[in-house]
Short mmCIF file of C-alpha atoms in Angstrom, two decimals:
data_model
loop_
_atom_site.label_atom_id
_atom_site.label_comp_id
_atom_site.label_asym_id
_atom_site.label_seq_id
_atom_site.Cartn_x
_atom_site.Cartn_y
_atom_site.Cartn_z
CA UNK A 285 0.00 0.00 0.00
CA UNK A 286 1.33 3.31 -0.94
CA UNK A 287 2.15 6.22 1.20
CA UNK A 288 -0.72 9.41 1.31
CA UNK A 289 3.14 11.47 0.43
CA UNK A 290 3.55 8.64 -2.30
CA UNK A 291 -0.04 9.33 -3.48
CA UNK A 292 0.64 12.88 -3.66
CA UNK A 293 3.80 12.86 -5.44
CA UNK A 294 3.00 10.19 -7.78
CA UNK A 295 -0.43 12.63 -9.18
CA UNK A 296 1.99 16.07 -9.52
CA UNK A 297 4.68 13.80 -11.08
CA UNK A 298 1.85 12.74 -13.58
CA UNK A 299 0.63 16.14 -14.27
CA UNK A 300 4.13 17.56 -14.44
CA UNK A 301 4.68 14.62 -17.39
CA UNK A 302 1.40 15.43 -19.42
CA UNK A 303 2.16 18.78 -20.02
CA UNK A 304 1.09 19.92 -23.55
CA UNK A 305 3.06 20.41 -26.53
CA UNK A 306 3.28 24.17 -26.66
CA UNK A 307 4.13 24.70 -23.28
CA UNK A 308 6.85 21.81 -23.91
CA UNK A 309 8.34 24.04 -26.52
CA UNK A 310 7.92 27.41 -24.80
CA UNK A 311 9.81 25.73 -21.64
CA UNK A 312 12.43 24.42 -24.65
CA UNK A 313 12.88 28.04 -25.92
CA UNK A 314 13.22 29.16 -22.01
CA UNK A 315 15.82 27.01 -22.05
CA UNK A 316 17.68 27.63 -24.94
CA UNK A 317 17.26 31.52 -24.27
CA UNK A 318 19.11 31.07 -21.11
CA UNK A 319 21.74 28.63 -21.92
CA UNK A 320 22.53 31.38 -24.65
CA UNK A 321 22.49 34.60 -22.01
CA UNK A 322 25.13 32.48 -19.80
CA UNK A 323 28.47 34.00 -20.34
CA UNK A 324 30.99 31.93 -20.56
CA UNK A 325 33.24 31.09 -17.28
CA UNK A 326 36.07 33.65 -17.87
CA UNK A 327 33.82 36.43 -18.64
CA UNK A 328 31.50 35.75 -15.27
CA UNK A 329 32.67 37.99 -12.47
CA UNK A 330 32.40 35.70 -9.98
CA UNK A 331 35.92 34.30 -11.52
CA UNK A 332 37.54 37.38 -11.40
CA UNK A 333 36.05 38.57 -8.04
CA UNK A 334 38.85 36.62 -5.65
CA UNK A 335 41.64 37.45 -7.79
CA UNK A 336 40.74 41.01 -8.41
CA UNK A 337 40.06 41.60 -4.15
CA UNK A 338 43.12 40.00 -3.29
CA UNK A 339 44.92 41.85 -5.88
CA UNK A 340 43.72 45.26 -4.49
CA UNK A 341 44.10 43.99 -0.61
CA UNK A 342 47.84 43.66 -1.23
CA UNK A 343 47.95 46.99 -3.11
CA UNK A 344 45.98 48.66 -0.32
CA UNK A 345 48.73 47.08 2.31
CA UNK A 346 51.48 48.00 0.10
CA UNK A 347 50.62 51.77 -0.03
CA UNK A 348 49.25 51.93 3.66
CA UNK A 349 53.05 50.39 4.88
CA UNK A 350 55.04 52.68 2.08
CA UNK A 351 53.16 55.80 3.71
CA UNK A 352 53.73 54.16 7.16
CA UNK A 353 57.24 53.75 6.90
CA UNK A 354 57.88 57.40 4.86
CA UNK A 355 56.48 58.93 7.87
CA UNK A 356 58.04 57.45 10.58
CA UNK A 357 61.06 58.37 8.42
CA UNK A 358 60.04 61.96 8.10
CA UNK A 359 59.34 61.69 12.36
CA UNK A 360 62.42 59.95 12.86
CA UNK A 361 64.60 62.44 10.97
CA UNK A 362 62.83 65.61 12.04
CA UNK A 363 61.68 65.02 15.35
CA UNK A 364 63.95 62.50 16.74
CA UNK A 365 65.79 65.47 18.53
CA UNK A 366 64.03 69.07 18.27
CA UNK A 367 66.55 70.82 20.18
CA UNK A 368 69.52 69.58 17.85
CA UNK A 369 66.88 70.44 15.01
CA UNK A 370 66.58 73.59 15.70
CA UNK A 371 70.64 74.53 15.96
CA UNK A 372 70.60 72.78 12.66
CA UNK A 373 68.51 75.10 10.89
CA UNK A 374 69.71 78.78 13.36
CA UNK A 375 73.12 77.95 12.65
CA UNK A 376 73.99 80.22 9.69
CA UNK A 377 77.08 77.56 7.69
CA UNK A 378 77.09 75.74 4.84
CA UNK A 379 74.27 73.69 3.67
CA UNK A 380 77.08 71.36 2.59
CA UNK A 381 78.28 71.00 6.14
CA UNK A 382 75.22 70.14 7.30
CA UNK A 383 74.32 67.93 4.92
CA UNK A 384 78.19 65.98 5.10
CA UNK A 385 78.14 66.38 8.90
CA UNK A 386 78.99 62.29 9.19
CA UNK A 387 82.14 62.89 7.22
CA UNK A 388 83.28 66.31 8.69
CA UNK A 389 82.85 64.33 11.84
CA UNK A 390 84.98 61.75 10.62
CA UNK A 391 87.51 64.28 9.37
CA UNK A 392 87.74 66.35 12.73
CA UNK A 393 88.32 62.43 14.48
CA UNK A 394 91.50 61.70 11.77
CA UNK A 395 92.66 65.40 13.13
CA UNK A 396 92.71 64.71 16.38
CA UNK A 397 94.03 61.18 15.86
CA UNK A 398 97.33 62.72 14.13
CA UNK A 399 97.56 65.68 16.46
CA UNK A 400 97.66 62.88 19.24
CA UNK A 401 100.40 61.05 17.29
CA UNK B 272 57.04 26.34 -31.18
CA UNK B 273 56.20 24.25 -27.65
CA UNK B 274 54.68 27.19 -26.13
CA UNK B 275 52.39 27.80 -29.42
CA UNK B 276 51.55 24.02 -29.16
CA UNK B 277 51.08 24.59 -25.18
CA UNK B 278 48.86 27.42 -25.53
CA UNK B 279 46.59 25.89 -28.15
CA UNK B 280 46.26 22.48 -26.33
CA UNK B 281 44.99 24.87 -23.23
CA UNK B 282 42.84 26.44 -25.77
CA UNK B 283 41.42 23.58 -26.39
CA UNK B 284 40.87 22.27 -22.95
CA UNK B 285 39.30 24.74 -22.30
CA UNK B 286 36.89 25.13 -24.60
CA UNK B 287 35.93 21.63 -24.02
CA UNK B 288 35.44 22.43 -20.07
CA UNK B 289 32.78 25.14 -21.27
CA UNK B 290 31.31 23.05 -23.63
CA UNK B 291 31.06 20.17 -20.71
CA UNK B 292 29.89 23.02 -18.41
CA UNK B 293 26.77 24.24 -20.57
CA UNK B 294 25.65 20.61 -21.25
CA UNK B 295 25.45 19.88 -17.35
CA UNK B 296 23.61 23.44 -17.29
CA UNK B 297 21.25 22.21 -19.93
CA UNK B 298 20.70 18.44 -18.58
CA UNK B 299 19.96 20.35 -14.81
CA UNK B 300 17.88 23.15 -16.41
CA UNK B 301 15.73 20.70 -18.99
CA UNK B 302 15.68 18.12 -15.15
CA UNK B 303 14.05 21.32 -13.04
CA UNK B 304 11.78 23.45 -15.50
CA UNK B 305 8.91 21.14 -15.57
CA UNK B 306 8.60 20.70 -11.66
CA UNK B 307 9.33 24.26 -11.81
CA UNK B 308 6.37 25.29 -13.94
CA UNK B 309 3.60 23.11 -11.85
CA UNK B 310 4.61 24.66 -8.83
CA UNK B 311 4.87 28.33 -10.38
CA UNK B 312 1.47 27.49 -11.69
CA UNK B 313 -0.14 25.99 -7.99
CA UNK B 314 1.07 29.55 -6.48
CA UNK B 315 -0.03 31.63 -9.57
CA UNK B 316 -2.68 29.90 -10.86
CA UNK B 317 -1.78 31.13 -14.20
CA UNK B 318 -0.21 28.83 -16.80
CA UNK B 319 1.39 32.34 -18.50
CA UNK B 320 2.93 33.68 -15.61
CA UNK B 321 4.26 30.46 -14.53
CA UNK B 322 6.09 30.27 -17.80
CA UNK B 323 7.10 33.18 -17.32
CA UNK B 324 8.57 33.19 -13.89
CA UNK B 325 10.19 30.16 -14.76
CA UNK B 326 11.89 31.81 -17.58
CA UNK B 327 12.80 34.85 -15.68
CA UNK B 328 14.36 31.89 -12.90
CA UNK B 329 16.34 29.85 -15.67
CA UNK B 330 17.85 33.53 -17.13
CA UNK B 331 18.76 34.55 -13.70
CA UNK B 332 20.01 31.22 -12.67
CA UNK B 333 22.25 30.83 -16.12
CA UNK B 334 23.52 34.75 -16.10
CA UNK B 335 24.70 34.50 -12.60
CA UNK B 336 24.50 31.21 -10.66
CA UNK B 337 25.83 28.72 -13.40
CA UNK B 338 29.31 29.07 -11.42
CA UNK B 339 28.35 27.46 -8.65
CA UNK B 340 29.30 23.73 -7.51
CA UNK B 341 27.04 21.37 -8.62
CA UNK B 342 25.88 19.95 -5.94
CA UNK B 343 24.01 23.83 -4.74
CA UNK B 344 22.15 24.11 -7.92
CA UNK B 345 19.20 23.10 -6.95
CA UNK B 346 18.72 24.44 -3.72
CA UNK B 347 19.88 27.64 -5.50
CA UNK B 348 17.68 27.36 -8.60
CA UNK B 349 14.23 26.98 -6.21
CA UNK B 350 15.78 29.73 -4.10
CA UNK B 351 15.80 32.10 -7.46
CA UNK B 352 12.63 30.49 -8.45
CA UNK B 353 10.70 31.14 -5.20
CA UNK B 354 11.98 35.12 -5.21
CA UNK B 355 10.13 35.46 -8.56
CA UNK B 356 6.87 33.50 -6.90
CA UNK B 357 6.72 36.38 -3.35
CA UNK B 358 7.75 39.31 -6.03
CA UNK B 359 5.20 38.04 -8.32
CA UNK B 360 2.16 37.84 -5.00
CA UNK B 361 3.27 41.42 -3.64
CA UNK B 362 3.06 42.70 -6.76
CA UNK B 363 -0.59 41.28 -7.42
CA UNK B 364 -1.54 42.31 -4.45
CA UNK B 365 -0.68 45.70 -4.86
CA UNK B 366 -2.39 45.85 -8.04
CA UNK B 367 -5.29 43.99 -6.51
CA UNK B 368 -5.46 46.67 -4.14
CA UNK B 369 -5.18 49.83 -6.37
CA UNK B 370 -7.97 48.19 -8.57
CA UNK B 371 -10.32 47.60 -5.14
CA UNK B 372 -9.69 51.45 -4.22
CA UNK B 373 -10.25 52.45 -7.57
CA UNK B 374 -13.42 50.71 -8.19
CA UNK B 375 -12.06 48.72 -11.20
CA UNK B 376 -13.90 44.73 -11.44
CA UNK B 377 -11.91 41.89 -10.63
CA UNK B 378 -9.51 40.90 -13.81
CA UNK B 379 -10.33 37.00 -14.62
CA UNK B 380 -7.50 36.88 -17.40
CA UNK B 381 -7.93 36.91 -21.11
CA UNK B 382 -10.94 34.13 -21.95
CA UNK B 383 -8.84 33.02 -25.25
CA UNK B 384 -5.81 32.60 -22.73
CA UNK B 385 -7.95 30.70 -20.27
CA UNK B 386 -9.69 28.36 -23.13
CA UNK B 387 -9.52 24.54 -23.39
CA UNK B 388 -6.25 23.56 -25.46
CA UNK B 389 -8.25 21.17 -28.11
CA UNK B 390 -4.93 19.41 -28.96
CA UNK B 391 -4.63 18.27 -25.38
CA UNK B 392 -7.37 15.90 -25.48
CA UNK B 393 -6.32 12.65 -23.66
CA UNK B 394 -7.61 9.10 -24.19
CA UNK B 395 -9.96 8.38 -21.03
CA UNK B 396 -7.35 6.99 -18.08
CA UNK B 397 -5.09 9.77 -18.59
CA UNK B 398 -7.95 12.07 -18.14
CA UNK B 399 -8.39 10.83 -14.85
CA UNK B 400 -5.20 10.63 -13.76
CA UNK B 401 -4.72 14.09 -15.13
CA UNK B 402 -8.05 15.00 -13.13
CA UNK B 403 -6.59 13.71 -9.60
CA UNK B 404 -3.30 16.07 -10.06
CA UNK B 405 -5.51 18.69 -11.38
CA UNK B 406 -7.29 17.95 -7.57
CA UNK B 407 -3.91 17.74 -5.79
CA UNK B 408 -2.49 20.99 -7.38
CA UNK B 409 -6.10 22.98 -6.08
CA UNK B 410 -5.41 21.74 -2.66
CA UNK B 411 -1.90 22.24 -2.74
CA UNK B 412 -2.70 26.15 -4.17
CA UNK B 413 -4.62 26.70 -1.36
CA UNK B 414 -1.88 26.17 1.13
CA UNK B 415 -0.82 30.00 2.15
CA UNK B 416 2.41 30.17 0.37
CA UNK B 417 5.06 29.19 2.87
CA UNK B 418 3.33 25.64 3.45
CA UNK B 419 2.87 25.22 -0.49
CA UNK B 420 7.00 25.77 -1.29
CA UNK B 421 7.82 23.15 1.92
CA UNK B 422 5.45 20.61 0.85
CA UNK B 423 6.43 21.01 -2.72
CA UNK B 424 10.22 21.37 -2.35
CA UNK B 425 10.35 18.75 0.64
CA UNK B 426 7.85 16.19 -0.30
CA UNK B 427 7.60 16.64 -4.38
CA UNK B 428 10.82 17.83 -5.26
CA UNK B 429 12.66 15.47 -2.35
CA UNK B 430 15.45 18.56 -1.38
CA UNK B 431 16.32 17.44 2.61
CA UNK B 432 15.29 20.03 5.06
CA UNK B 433 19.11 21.40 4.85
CA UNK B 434 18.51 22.55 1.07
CA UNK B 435 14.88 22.95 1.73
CA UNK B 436 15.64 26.14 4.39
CA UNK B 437 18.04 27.22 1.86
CA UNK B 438 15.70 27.40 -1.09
CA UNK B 439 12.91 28.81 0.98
CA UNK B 440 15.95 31.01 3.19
CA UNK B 441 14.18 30.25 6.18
CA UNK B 442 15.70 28.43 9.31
CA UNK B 443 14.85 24.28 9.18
CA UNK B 444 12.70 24.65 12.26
CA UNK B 445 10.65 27.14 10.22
CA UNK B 446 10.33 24.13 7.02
CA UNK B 447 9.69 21.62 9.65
CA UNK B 448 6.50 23.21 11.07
CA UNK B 449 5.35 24.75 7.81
CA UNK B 450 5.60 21.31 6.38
CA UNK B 451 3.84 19.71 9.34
CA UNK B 452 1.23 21.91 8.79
CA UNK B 453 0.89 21.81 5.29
CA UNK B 454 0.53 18.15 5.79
CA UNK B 455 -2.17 18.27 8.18
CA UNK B 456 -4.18 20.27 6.42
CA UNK B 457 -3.92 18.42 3.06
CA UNK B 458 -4.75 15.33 4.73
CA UNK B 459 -7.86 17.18 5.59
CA UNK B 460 -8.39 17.86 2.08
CA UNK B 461 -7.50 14.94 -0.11
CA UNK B 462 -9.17 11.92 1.96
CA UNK B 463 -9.48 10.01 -0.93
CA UNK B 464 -5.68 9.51 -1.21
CA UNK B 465 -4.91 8.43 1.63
#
């Protein structure tokens, strides 16, 4: 003996299979109409959509730690000492001194050096 | 010379994976559309607009769902399908309640739309077999809307509750007792089957 559900699905599954000729072809042209609209895999978006986010993600990071680093530089450089900053610019010499200051450093050290020779 | 050869074999291969893909899209759609239409029909009672919500579903579902694994289609395909079926009753209602403010008589379709297909004459036993779904599908419309997609996707179209709650985007609970109750009260209707 067959289920009531059994009963029930058996009668749509019948109507579902006598459906008439012209709505057979109008679901066929449904079909066909759609399976034509569907773009093939490289041109859906979906495809692109991982590749694309990750692809800005990194390029977001990249620029966010380049201006990260370029102003810690700038605060390192500028701010790392005020006072010393501030002779630097009052002190009326050479830009080129100031600029060089490792290697006059160096230079007054050999002095010294050969002076204590 | 091996990299021409390279890049024309891939070429190739992949042309054939497309080709593969739009059959399996074809087999799936030409598997769903007919179940599609009877239930677009129960809720709309309307042969046209079930044909075409069900096209609207199958352009929707090849434009931007084809990616999908496989194994989701279906859930996916009722889920698209069942959108079109609550846009479709909220806009009818709306209209149905513009034309009771204005005044305007109730629309019973086109009568050449709504006329007896002679070509679909059946020999005697199909008309009554034809005649008992014809009976199921009135009970079945009669169902408010919610019961009609669980009993139809859970019982008729066999999705588990899982891909049920996902077609109808409800939680399972929800399919559970809108099934239970769908049940019930079609068991109240179709005594005969039972």
């Amino acid at each position: 003996m067959q289920s009531f559900e059994e009963n029930l699905k058996k009668s749509l599954d019948n109507k579902a299979a006598s459906l008439d000729a012209a709505t057979l072809s109008r679901l066929h042209r449904a079909r066909v109409k759609a399976l034509e609209t569907s773009p093939p895999w490289w041109k859906q978006p979906a495809v692109y959509a991982p590749v694309l986010g990750s692809a800005a993600a990194v390029a977001a990071y990249l620029l966010l730690s380049t201006y990260y680093l370029d102003s810690n530089l700038i605060q390192t450089t500028v701010s790392s000492d005020p006072v010393e900053a501030m002779e630097i610019i009052s002190l009326d010499v050479d830009l080129e001194l100031v600029e060089e200051l490792d290697f006059y450093d160096w230079l007054a050290q050999q002095e010294d050096q050969e002076k204590d020779a | 010379m091996q990299a021409t050869l390279c890049f024309s074999s891939m070429e190739t291969q992949i042309k054939a994976d497309e080709h593969t893909r739009r059959r399996y899209l074809e087999q799936f759609l030409a598997q769903v559309e007919r179940r599609a239409l009877i239930m677009a029909e129960i809720a709309t009672s309307s042969r046209e607009e079930a044909l075409d919500l069900v096209q609207d579903s199958m352009l929707a579902f090849a434009t931007k769902y084809a990616r999908k694994p496989q194994s989701d289609w279906t859930p996916l395909f009722y889920r698209i399908l069942q959108n079109r079926i609550r846009d479709w009753y909220r806009r009818n209602a709306v209209r149905n309640r513009w034309k009771g403010w204005l005044g305007f008589p109730e629309d019973n379709g086109d009568p050449i739309q709504s006329a007896p297909d002679p070509h679909s004459v059946l020999p005697e036993d199909e008309i009554h077999r034809d005649e008992s779904g014809d009976a199921i599908a009135k009970a079945v419309g009669k169902l408010p809307l919610r019961q009609q997609q669980a009993f139809l996707l859970r019982i008729w179209e066999g999705l588990d509750v899982a891909a049920t709650a996902k077609a109808m985007g409800c939680s399972q609970g929800s399919v559970k007792t809108h099934l239970s109750r769908a049940m019930a009260s079609l068991r109240g209707q179709l005594q005969e089957y039972r």
